[in-house]
Structures are given as structure tokens and as C-alpha cells.
mmCIF file of C-alpha atoms and ligand atoms in Angstrom:
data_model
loop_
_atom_site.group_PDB
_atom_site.id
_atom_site.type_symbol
_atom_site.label_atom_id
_atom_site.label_comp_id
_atom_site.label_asym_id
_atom_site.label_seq_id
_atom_site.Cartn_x
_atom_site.Cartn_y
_atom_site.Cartn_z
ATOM 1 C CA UNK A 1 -22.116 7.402 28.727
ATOM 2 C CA UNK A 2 -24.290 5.042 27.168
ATOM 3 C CA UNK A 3 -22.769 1.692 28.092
ATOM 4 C CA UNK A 4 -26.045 -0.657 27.754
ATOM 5 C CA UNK A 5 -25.497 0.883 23.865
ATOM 6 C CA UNK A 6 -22.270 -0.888 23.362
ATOM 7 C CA UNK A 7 -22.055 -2.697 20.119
ATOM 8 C CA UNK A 8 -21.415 -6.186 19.678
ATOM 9 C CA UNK A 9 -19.880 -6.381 15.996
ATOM 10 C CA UNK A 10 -21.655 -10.005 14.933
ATOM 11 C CA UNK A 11 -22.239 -10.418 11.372
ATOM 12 C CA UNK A 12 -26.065 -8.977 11.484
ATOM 13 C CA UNK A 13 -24.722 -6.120 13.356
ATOM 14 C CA UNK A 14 -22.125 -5.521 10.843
ATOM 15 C CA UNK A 15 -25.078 -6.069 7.860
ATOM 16 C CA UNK A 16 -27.090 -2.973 9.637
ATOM 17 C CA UNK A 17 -23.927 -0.424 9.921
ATOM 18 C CA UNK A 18 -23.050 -1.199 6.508
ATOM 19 C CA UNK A 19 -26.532 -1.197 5.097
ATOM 20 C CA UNK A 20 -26.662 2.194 7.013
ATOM 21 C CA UNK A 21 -22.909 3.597 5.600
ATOM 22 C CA UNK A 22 -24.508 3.117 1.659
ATOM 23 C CA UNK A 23 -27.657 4.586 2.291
ATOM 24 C CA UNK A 24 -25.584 7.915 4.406
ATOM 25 C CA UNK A 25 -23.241 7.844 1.119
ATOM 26 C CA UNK A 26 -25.839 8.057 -1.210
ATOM 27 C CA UNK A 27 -27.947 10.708 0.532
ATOM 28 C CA UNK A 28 -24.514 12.326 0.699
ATOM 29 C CA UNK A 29 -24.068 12.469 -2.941
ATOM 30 C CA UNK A 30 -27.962 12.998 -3.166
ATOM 31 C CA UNK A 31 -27.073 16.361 -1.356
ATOM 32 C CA UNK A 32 -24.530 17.421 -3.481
ATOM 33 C CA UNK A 33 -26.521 17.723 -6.536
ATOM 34 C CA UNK A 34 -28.928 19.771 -4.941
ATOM 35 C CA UNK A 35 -26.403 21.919 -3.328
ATOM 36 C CA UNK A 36 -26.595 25.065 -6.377
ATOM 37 C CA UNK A 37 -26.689 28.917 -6.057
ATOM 38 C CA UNK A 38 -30.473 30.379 -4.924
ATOM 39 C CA UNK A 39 -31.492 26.666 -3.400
ATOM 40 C CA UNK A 40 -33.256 26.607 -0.091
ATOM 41 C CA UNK A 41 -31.213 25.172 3.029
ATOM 42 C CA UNK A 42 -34.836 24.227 4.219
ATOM 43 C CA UNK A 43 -35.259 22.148 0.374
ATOM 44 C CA UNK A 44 -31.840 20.553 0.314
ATOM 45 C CA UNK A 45 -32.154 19.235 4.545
ATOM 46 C CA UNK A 46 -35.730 17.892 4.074
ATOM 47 C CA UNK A 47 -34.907 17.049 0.218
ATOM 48 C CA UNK A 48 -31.716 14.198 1.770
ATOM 49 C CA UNK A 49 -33.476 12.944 4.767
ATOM 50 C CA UNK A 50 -36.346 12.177 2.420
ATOM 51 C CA UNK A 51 -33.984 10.185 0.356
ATOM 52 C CA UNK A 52 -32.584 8.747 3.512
ATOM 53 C CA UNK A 53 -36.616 7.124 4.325
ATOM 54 C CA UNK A 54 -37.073 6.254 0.657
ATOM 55 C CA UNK A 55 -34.347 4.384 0.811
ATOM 56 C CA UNK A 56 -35.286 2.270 4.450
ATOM 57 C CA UNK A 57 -33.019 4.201 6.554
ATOM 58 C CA UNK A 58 -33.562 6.908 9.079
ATOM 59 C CA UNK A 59 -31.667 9.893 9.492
ATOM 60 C CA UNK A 60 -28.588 9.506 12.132
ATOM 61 C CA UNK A 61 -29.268 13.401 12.659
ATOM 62 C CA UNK A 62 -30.624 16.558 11.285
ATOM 63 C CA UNK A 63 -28.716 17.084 8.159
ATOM 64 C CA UNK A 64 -26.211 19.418 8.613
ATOM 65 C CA UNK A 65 -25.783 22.499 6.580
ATOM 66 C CA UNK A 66 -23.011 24.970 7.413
ATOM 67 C CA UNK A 67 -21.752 27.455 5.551
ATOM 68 C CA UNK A 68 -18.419 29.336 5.298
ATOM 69 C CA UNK A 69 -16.712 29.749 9.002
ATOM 70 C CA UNK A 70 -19.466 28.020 10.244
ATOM 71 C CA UNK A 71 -18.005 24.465 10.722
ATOM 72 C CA UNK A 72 -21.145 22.318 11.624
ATOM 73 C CA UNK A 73 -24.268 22.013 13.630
ATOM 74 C CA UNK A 74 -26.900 24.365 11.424
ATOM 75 C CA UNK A 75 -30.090 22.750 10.475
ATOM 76 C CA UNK A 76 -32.714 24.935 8.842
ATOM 77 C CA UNK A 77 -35.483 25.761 11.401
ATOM 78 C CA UNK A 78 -39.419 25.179 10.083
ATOM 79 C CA UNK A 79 -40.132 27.666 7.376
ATOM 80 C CA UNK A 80 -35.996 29.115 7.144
ATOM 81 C CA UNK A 81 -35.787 31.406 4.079
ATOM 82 C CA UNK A 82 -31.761 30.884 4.059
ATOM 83 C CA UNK A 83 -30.580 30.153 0.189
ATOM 84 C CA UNK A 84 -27.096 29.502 -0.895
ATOM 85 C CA UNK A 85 -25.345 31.851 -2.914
ATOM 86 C CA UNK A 86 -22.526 31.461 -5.552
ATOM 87 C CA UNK A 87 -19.253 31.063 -3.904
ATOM 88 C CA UNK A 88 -20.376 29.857 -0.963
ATOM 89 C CA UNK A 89 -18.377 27.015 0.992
ATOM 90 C CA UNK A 90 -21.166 24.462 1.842
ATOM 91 C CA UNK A 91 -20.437 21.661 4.211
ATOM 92 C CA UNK A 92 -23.144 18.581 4.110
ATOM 93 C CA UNK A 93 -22.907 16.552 6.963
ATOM 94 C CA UNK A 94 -25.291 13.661 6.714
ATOM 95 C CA UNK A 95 -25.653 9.847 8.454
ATOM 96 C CA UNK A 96 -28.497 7.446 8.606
ATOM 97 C CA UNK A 97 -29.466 4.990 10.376
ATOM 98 C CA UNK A 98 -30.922 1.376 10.654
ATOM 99 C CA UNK A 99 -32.395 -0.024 13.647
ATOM 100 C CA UNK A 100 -30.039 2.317 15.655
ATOM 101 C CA UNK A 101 -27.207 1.963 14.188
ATOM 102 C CA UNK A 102 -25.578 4.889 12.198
ATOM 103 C CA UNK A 103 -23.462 6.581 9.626
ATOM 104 C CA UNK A 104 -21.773 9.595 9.559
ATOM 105 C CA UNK A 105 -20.478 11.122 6.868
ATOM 106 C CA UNK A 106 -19.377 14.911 5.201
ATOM 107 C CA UNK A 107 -18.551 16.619 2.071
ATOM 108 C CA UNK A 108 -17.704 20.187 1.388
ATOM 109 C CA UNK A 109 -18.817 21.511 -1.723
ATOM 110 C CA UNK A 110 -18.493 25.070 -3.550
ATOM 111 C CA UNK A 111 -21.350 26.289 -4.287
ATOM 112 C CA UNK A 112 -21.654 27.500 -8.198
ATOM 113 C CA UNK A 113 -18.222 25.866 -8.780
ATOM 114 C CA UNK A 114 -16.101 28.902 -8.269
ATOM 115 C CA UNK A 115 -12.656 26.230 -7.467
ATOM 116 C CA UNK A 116 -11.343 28.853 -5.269
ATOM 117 C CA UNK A 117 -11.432 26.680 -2.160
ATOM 118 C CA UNK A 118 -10.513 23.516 -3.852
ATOM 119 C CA UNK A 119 -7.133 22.917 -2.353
ATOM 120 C CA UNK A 120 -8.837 23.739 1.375
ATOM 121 C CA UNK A 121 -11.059 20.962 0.516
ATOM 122 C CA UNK A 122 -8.425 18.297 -1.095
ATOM 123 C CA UNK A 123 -6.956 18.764 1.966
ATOM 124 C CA UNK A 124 -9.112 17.676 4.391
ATOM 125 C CA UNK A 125 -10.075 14.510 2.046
ATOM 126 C CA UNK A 126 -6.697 13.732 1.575
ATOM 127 C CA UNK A 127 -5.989 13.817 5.069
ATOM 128 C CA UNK A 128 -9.045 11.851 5.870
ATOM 129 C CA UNK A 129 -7.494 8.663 3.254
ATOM 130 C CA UNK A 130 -4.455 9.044 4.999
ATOM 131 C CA UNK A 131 -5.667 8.691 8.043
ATOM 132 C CA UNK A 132 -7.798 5.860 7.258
ATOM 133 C CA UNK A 133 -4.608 4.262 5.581
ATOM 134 C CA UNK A 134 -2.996 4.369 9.184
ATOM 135 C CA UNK A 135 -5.911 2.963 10.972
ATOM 136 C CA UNK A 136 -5.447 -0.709 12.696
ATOM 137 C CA UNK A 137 -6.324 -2.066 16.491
ATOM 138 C CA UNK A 138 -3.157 -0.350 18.751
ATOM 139 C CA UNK A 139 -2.337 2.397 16.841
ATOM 140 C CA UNK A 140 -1.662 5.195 19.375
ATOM 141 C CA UNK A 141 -4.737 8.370 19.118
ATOM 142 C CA UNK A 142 -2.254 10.611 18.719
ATOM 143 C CA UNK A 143 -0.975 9.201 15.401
ATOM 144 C CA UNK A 144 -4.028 9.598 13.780
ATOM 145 C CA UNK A 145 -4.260 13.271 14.640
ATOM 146 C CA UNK A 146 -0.820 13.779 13.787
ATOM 147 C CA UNK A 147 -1.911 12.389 10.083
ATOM 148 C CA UNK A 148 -4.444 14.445 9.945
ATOM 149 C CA UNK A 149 -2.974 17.121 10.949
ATOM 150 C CA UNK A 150 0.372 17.205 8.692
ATOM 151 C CA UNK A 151 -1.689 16.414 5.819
ATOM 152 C CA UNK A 152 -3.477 19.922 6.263
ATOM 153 C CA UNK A 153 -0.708 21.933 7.000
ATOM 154 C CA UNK A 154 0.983 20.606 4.166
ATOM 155 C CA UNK A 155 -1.318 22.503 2.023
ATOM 156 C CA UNK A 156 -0.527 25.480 3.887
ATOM 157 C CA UNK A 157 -3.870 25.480 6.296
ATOM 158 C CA UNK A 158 -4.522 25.160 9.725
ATOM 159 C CA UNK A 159 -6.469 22.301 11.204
ATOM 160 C CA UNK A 160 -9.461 22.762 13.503
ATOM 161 C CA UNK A 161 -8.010 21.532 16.593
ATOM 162 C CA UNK A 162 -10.879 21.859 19.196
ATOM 163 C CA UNK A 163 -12.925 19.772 16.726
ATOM 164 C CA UNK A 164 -12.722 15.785 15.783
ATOM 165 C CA UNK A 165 -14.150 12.516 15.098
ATOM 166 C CA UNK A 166 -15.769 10.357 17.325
ATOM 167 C CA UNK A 167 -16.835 6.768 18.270
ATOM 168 C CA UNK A 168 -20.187 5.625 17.248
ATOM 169 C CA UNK A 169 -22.294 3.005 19.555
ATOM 170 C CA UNK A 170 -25.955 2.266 18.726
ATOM 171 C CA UNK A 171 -28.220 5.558 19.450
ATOM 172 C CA UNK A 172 -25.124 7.046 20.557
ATOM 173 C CA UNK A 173 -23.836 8.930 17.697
ATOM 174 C CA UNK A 174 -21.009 10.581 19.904
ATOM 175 C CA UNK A 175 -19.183 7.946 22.005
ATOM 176 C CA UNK A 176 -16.364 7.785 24.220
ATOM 177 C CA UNK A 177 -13.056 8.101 21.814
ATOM 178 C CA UNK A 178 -12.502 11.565 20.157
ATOM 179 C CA UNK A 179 -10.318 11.681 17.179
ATOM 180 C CA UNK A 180 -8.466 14.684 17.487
ATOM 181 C CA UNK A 181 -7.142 16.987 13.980
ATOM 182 C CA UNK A 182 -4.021 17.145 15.232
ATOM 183 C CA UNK A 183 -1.159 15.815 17.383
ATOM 184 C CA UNK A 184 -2.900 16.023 20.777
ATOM 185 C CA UNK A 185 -0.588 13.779 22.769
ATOM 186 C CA UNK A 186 -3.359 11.084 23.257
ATOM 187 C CA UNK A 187 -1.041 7.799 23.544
ATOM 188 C CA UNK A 188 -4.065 5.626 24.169
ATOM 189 C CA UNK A 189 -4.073 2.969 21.659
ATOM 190 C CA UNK A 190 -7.577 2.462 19.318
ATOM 191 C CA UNK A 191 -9.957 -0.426 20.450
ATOM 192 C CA UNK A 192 -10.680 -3.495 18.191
ATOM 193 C CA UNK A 193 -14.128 -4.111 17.478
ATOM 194 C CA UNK A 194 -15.436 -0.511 17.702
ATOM 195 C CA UNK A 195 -16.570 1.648 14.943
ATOM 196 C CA UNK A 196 -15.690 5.221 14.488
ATOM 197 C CA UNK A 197 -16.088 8.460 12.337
ATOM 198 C CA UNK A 198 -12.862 10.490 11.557
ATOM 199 C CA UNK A 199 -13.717 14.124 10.149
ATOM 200 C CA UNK A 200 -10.661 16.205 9.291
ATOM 201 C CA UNK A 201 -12.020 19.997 9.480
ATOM 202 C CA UNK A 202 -9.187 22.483 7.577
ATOM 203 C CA UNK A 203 -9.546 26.374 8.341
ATOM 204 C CA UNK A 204 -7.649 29.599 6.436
ATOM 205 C CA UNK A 205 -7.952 31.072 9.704
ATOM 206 C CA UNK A 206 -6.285 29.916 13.233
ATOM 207 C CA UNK A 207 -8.463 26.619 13.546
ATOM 208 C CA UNK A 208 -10.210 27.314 16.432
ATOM 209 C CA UNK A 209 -13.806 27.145 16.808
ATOM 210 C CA UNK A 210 -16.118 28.987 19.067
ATOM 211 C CA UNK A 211 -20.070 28.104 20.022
ATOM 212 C CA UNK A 212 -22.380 30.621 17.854
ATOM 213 C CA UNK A 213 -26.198 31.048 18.174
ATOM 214 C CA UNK A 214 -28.760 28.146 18.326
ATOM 215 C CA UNK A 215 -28.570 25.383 15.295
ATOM 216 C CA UNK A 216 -32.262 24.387 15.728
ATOM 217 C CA UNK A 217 -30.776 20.572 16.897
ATOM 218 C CA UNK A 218 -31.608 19.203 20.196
ATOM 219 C CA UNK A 219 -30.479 16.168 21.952
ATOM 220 C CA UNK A 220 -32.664 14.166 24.904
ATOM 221 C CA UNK A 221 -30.151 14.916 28.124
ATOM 222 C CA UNK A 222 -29.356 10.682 28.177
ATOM 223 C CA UNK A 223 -29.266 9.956 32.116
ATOM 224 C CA UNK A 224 -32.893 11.402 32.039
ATOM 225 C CA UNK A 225 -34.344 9.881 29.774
ATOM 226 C CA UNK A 226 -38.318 8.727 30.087
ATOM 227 C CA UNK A 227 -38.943 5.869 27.803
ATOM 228 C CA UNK A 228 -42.513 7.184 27.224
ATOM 229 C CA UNK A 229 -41.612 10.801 26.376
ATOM 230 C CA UNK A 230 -42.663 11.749 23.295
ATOM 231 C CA UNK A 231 -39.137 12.997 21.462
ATOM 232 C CA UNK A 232 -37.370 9.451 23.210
ATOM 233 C CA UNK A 233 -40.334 7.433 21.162
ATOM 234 C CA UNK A 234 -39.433 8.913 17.689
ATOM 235 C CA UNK A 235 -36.394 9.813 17.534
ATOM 236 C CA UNK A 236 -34.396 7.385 20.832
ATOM 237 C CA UNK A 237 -31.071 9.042 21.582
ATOM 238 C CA UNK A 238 -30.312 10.936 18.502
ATOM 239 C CA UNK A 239 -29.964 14.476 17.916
ATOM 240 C CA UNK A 240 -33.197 15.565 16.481
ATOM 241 C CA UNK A 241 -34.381 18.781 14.425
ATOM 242 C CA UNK A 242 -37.141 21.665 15.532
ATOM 243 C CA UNK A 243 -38.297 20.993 12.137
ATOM 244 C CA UNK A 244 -39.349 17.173 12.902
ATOM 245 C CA UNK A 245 -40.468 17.215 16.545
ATOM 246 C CA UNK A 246 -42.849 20.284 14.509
ATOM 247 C CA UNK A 247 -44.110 17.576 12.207
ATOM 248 C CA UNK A 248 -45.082 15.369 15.165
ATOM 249 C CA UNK A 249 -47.359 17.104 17.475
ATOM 250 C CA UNK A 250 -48.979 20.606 18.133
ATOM 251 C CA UNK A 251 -47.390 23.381 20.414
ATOM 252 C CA UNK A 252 -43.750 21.897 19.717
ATOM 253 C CA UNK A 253 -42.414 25.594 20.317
ATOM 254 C CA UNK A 254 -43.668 25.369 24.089
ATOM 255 C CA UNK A 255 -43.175 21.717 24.721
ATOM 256 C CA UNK A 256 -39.347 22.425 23.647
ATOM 257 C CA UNK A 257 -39.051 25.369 25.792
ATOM 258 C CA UNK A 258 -40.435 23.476 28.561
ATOM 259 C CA UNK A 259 -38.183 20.671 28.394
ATOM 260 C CA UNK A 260 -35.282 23.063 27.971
ATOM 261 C CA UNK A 261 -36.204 24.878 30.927
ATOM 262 C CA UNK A 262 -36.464 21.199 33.032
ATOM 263 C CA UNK A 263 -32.647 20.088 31.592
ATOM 264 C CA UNK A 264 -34.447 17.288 29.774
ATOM 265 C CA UNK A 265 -33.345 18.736 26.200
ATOM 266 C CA UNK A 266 -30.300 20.819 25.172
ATOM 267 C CA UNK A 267 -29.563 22.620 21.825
ATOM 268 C CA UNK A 268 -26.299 22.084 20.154
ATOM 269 C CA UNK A 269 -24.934 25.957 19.324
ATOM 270 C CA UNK A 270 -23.331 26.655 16.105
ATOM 271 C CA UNK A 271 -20.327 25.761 15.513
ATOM 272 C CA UNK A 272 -17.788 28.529 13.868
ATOM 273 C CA UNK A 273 -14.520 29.704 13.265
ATOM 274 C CA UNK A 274 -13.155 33.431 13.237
ATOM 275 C CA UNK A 275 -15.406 35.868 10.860
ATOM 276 C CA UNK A 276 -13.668 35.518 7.029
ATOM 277 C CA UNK A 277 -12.164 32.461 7.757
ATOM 278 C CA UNK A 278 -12.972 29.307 5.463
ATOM 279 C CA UNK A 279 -13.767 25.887 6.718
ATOM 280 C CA UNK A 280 -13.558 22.871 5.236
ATOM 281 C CA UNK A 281 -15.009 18.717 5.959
ATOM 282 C CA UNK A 282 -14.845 15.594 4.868
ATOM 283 C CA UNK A 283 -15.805 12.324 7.222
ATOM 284 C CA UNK A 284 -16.382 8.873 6.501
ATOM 285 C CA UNK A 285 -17.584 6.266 9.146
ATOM 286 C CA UNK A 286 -15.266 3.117 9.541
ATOM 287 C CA UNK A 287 -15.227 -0.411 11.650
ATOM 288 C CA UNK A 288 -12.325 -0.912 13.166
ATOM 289 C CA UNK A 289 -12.904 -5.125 13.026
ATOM 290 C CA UNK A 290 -10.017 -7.079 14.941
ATOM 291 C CA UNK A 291 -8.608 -8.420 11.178
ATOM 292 C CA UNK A 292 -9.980 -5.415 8.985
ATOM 293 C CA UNK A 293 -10.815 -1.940 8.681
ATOM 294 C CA UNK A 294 -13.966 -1.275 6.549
ATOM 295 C CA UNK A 295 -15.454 2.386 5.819
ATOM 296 C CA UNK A 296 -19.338 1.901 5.960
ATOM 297 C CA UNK A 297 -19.485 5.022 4.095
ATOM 298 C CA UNK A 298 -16.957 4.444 1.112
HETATM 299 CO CO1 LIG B 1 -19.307 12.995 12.887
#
């Protein structure tokens, strides 16, 4: 991957990530209260990474909106009609950024209030505070996932087990080290100095997720990246929407297509369980210092 990205942790590093955590958790929040039956998905994505600029940051990604047994990876396209309804299980997934370096965060909210999926959702923050509990330099992969894991099950659910959290470099918002749900038998230990997102995903159904349609977000393919290309001077290495690179020049619809077509861009699909299932998220972004553990996003 992205090794010339790697993240010294110095004290103005640190300053950045954590300046970036508060402004992800407040958009995060932000999101929430807009989250009600008959809003726009189009209103509430543009309506938090507004709030994300007001505030100094920049988005670490298109908001994420996903709904139901869709997991993650939806962003409204330009001019989406798509409202939530009442009952609806709405997952927010939301970072920013400053000067590269990023947040990552997720809640899951019900949308009108209905409480019928509250103990799907207590689950998967409980699990994430546990696993954050567990977290020091050494501590084997696997027993992270494990946490995660027996937390969810506990409350009778299944967690999402081809689905996890991540290390996070600068422009890299999906490093080497993936946090697995689960016990996945990973007996590597967890680097000091690194930071990380952990993002316990609980399902009614089997906990496996399959690639839908399109999302509308597209990533620059790294190793080919032109420094002069248009998408690599707004937006560097992070996943970027339709909707922005529409905001930014004429024709986006072809230039996208054409830098498909060449391998330069790819789209992330969809991300979603089994049809009925429910899915639920919660995330926080954490440094794992050599001497403490501090969630950006807390
Ligand atoms: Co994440």
C-alpha cells in the first residue's frame, strides 16, 4: 500500500487526528438529528459534510448512508430522491479530516424511534467499548475479534464476519491491519504507534455480506496515481462522491466513465446482507500510542 503515507505519531501529528476525531464526532451527532422520517438522504449527506467544512475539517469520505441490510458504502448520487421512512434502520458513517489525516466514525439510528432494533444496536456499541477496553500494543488480532464477536452473540445476533475495522495512515483511510468481528485466528499482535478504527457490524441474519449495485463512491486506483489529475488535486487519496467531483467541473458523468474504463478509478459496490435481515454499526477511531490508547472520536 501506501507506505510513503505512514504516520509518524509526534505531538502535531497527534493535535491534527484529534482535532479531526471531534470535528467527525460532532458531524456524527450533527447527523443524527437530521436523521427523521420523510428527510432526504441527498439533505442529511450534503447537510454533515457541510458541518464538517464549517467546522475546518474536510470530509474523510462521502458520508455514508445505509439503510436496513445494507451495511455501508451508499452515498446519495446528485439529485437522489431517496427519503427515510419510519422504522427504518439508518447507519451514519462519517470521518473528517485535517491536512490528511482522518476520522472514522458510525452510529446506527432508528429512524422515527420505533426501539425495535435497540438491543441489535446496544450490541454492537457495547461490543465496540469492550473492545476498546482490551486494546494495548501486543494484544493478539484475534482477541479483539473474539470481543467483538462474543459481545454480539451474547445478545443473541450474529456478527458480520466478512466485514471489520481497519488501520488508518494519512490519505489512506484503509490501511494494512483489518480488525476482524469475530475470532478469525489472526495471532499477529497490534502495532504501537498506529491508529486504527474498530467497527463492530451485528446482523439478525447469518452475517455475511455480499457486494450490491454501485454506491456512487469512487476511489483514485493508488499505484496510478497522476499528481496533476484533477480528482488527485481535490480530493488526494480518499474515497470521493459523484456528487462532489459534479460540483467541480463540467461533463463529470463522462470524465468518470472514462477513467473507469482506463482502471484509474473504481466504485466501491454496496455493501449488504441477506434481504430482511437487519444490520447494525457503531465505530470509533483510536491511537494506539506506545503508553496510551486514546479514541479521537470519543
Ligand atoms: Co471505518
Amino acid at each position: 500500500m501506501q507506505s510513503l503515507n505512514k504516520v509518524v505519531l509526534n505531538s502535531e501529528v497527534k493535535n491534527k487526528l484529534m482535532q479531526a476525531g471531534k470535528i467527525g464526532r460532532d458531524a456524527l451527532e450533527f447527523g443524527k438529528s437530521l436523521a427523521e422520517p420523510g428527510a432526504y438522504l441527498l439533505d442529511i449527506a450534503e447537510g454533515i459534510e457541510n458541518f464538517i467544512i464549517e467546522q475546518g475539517g474536510k470530509p474523510s469520505f462521502p458520508v455514508n448512508l445505509s439503510i436496513n441490510n445494507e451495511a455501508a458504502h451508499y452515498t446519495p448520487y446528485p439529485g437522489d430522491r431517496k427519503k427515510l421512512s419510519t422504522g427504518d434502520l439508518l447507519k451514519i458513517d462519517v470521518g473528517a479530516q485535517i491536512d490528511g489525516y482522518l476520522s472514522d466514525n458510525a452510529a446506527t439510528v432508528e429512524v422515527g424511534n420505533t426501539g425495535k432494533y435497540s438491543d441489535l444496536i446496544d450490541s454492537t456499541r457495547e461490543a465496540l467499548n469492550q473492545a476498546i477496553k482490551k486494546l494495548r500494543p501486543g494484544i493478539a488480532i484475534r482477541e479483539i475479534g473474539k470481543q467483538i464477536g462474543t459481545v454480539i452473540e451474547s445478545h443473541g445476533f450474529h456478527p458480520v464476519k466478512n466485514l471489520g475495522g481497519h488501520g488508518i495512515n494519512r490519505y489512506d483511510l484503509h490501511s494494512e491491519v483489518f480488525i476482524p468481528n469475530f475470532d478469525d485466528g489472526n495471532g499477529k499482535q497490534l502495532k504501537p504507534e498506529i491508529t486504527i478504527a474498530i467497527e463492530p457490524f451485528a446482523s439478525t441474519g447469518p452475517g455475511l455480506i455480499h457486494n450490491g449495485a454501485g454506491g456512487n463512491i469512487y476511489i483514485l486506483d493508488s499505484p496510478r496515481v497522476r499528481q496533476d489529475e484533477i480528482i488527485y488535486k481535490n480530493f488526494n487519496t480518499v474515497p470521493f462522491a459523484e456528487r462532489w467531483l459534479a460540483k467541480i467541473m463540467e461533463n463529470h458523468q463522462r470524465y468518470l466513465k472514462d477513467m473507469m474504463r482506463s482502471r484509474e478509478v473504481s466504485q466501491f459496490p454496496v455493501l449488504k446482507e441477506h434481504r430482511g435481515s437487519m444490520i447494525a454499526q457503531s465505530e470509533h477511531t483510536i491511537i494506539i500510542g506506545s503508553d496510551e490508547i486514546i479514541v479521537t472520536t470519543a
